[in-house]
Amino acid sequence: MVNVKLFEETLNEEKIYQGKFINLVKQKVKLPDGKESTREIVRHPGAVAILAFIDEDTIIMVEQFRKPLDRILLEIPAGKLEKGEDIEKCGRRELEEETGYIAKDFTYLGKIATTPGFTDEYIYFYKAEDLHKGKIGGDEDEFINVKKISLNKVKEMIKSGEIIDGKTLAVFMLM
């Protein structure tokens, strides 16, 4: 079996769209065989997601309406990194803003590339334990219901297709 060169050289990049927190770029690339092609890439600052334990059998989840899917999803708490923000500080901030909880213990679990076919976004995962009440906050345009759900119920909801959020599914592989 022969190993094929896989790297694509970027020849140029054109900004197509600059949004509030995502940008779309179009790259001209040189393929491994020498031919040229284009790639459309969504630039994203990254995010942090938190598996927050109330006790050993119960986690905190958030329910939000997600416009791209036009439906309400049940997810683990998460939020986008601000420019230059420390990853752990972002996770702690998002946990408190979305759920009203602060964690004494905050353990890094790993990261995923969410959809590397079109975005450079990474989501970093933390496990939060020894929780106590903080202040719920959040963005002006963010409406969230906080839920406490047993791990067994979450696993049932994943199997039945009730929970479909990718980061929520992924965190259980990192535990």
PDB file of N, CA and C in Angstrom, residues 42 44 46-47 108 110-125 166-167 170-171 174:
ATOM      1  N   VAL A  42     -15.586  28.168   6.845  1.00  0.00           N
ATOM      2  CA  VAL A  42     -16.156  29.019   7.877  1.00  0.00           C
ATOM      3  C   VAL A  42     -15.117  29.119   8.995  1.00  0.00           C
ATOM      4  N   HIS A  44     -14.298  30.109  12.662  1.00  0.00           N
ATOM      5  CA  HIS A  44     -15.051  30.190  13.916  1.00  0.00           C
ATOM      6  C   HIS A  44     -14.064  30.293  15.070  1.00  0.00           C
ATOM      7  N   GLY A  46     -14.108  29.130  17.988  1.00  0.00           N
ATOM      8  CA  GLY A  46     -14.068  27.980  18.884  1.00  0.00           C
ATOM      9  C   GLY A  46     -15.061  28.141  20.016  1.00  0.00           C
ATOM     10  N   ALA A  47     -15.258  27.069  20.758  1.00  0.00           N
ATOM     11  CA  ALA A  47     -16.244  27.073  21.838  1.00  0.00           C
ATOM     12  C   ALA A  47     -15.796  26.139  22.947  1.00  0.00           C
ATOM     13  N   TYR A 108     -10.384  19.354  32.414  1.00  0.00           N
ATOM     14  CA  TYR A 108     -10.335  19.301  30.948  1.00  0.00           C
ATOM     15  C   TYR A 108     -10.494  17.853  30.484  1.00  0.00           C
ATOM     16  N   GLY A 110     -10.906  17.110  26.786  1.00  0.00           N
ATOM     17  CA  GLY A 110     -10.415  16.956  25.418  1.00  0.00           C
ATOM     18  C   GLY A 110     -11.107  17.934  24.490  1.00  0.00           C
ATOM     19  N   LYS A 111     -10.872  17.767  23.189  1.00  0.00           N
ATOM     20  CA  LYS A 111     -11.485  18.654  22.204  1.00  0.00           C
ATOM     21  C   LYS A 111     -11.858  17.863  20.965  1.00  0.00           C
ATOM     22  N   ILE A 112     -12.766  18.459  20.172  1.00  0.00           N
ATOM     23  CA  ILE A 112     -13.147  17.872  18.888  1.00  0.00           C
ATOM     24  C   ILE A 112     -13.106  18.954  17.815  1.00  0.00           C
ATOM     25  N   ALA A 113     -12.862  18.531  16.593  1.00  0.00           N
ATOM     26  CA  ALA A 113     -13.052  19.386  15.423  1.00  0.00           C
ATOM     27  C   ALA A 113     -14.491  19.119  14.995  1.00  0.00           C
ATOM     28  N   THR A 114     -15.344  20.134  15.065  1.00  0.00           N
ATOM     29  CA  THR A 114     -16.782  19.889  14.905  1.00  0.00           C
ATOM     30  C   THR A 114     -17.169  19.368  13.532  1.00  0.00           C
ATOM     31  N   THR A 115     -16.812  20.066  12.502  1.00  0.00           N
ATOM     32  CA  THR A 115     -17.125  19.647  11.129  1.00  0.00           C
ATOM     33  C   THR A 115     -15.992  20.109  10.223  1.00  0.00           C
ATOM     34  N   PRO A 116     -14.866  19.384  10.227  1.00  0.00           N
ATOM     35  CA  PRO A 116     -13.658  19.841   9.531  1.00  0.00           C
ATOM     36  C   PRO A 116     -13.769  19.895   8.009  1.00  0.00           C
ATOM     37  N   GLY A 117     -14.881  19.463   7.458  1.00  0.00           N
ATOM     38  CA  GLY A 117     -15.078  19.583   6.024  1.00  0.00           C
ATOM     39  C   GLY A 117     -15.352  21.009   5.584  1.00  0.00           C
ATOM     40  N   PHE A 118     -15.803  21.869   6.540  1.00  0.00           N
ATOM     41  CA  PHE A 118     -16.077  23.257   6.149  1.00  0.00           C
ATOM     42  C   PHE A 118     -15.793  24.308   7.219  1.00  0.00           C
ATOM     43  N   THR A 119     -15.395  23.915   8.423  1.00  0.00           N
ATOM     44  CA  THR A 119     -15.102  24.916   9.452  1.00  0.00           C
ATOM     45  C   THR A 119     -13.862  24.546  10.245  1.00  0.00           C
ATOM     46  N   ASP A 120     -13.199  25.583  10.774  1.00  0.00           N
ATOM     47  CA  ASP A 120     -12.008  25.363  11.604  1.00  0.00           C
ATOM     48  C   ASP A 120     -12.359  25.363  13.092  1.00  0.00           C
ATOM     49  N   GLU A 121     -13.630  25.243  13.427  1.00  0.00           N
ATOM     50  CA  GLU A 121     -14.077  25.290  14.824  1.00  0.00           C
ATOM     51  C   GLU A 121     -13.626  24.056  15.612  1.00  0.00           C
ATOM     52  N   TYR A 122     -13.113  24.328  16.815  1.00  0.00           N
ATOM     53  CA  TYR A 122     -12.864  23.289  17.815  1.00  0.00           C
ATOM     54  C   TYR A 122     -13.799  23.556  18.981  1.00  0.00           C
ATOM     55  N   ILE A 123     -14.284  22.489  19.605  1.00  0.00           N
ATOM     56  CA  ILE A 123     -14.992  22.614  20.874  1.00  0.00           C
ATOM     57  C   ILE A 123     -14.158  21.900  21.920  1.00  0.00           C
ATOM     58  N   TYR A 124     -13.871  22.617  23.003  1.00  0.00           N
ATOM     59  CA  TYR A 124     -13.101  22.105  24.135  1.00  0.00           C
ATOM     60  C   TYR A 124     -14.080  21.686  25.219  1.00  0.00           C
ATOM     61  N   PHE A 125     -13.836  20.535  25.842  1.00  0.00           N
ATOM     62  CA  PHE A 125     -14.765  19.986  26.825  1.00  0.00           C
ATOM     63  C   PHE A 125     -14.179  19.974  28.228  1.00  0.00           C
ATOM     64  N   GLY A 166     -24.472  17.450  18.446  1.00  0.00           N
ATOM     65  CA  GLY A 166     -23.184  16.781  18.272  1.00  0.00           C
ATOM     66  C   GLY A 166     -22.249  16.889  19.460  1.00  0.00           C
ATOM     67  N   LYS A 167     -22.150  18.072  20.058  1.00  0.00           N
ATOM     68  CA  LYS A 167     -21.228  18.231  21.181  1.00  0.00           C
ATOM     69  C   LYS A 167     -21.704  17.422  22.385  1.00  0.00           C
ATOM     70  N   ALA A 170     -20.776  13.880  21.669  1.00  0.00           N
ATOM     71  CA  ALA A 170     -19.322  13.694  21.709  1.00  0.00           C
ATOM     72  C   ALA A 170     -18.774  13.637  23.134  1.00  0.00           C
ATOM     73  N   VAL A 171     -19.329  14.427  24.041  1.00  0.00           N
ATOM     74  CA  VAL A 171     -18.744  14.489  25.388  1.00  0.00           C
ATOM     75  C   VAL A 171     -18.783  13.125  26.083  1.00  0.00           C
ATOM     76  N   LEU A 174     -15.693  11.154  25.706  1.00  0.00           N
ATOM     77  CA  LEU A 174     -14.514  11.692  26.385  1.00  0.00           C
ATOM     78  C   LEU A 174     -14.500  11.407  27.884  1.00  0.00           C
TER      79      LEU A 174
END
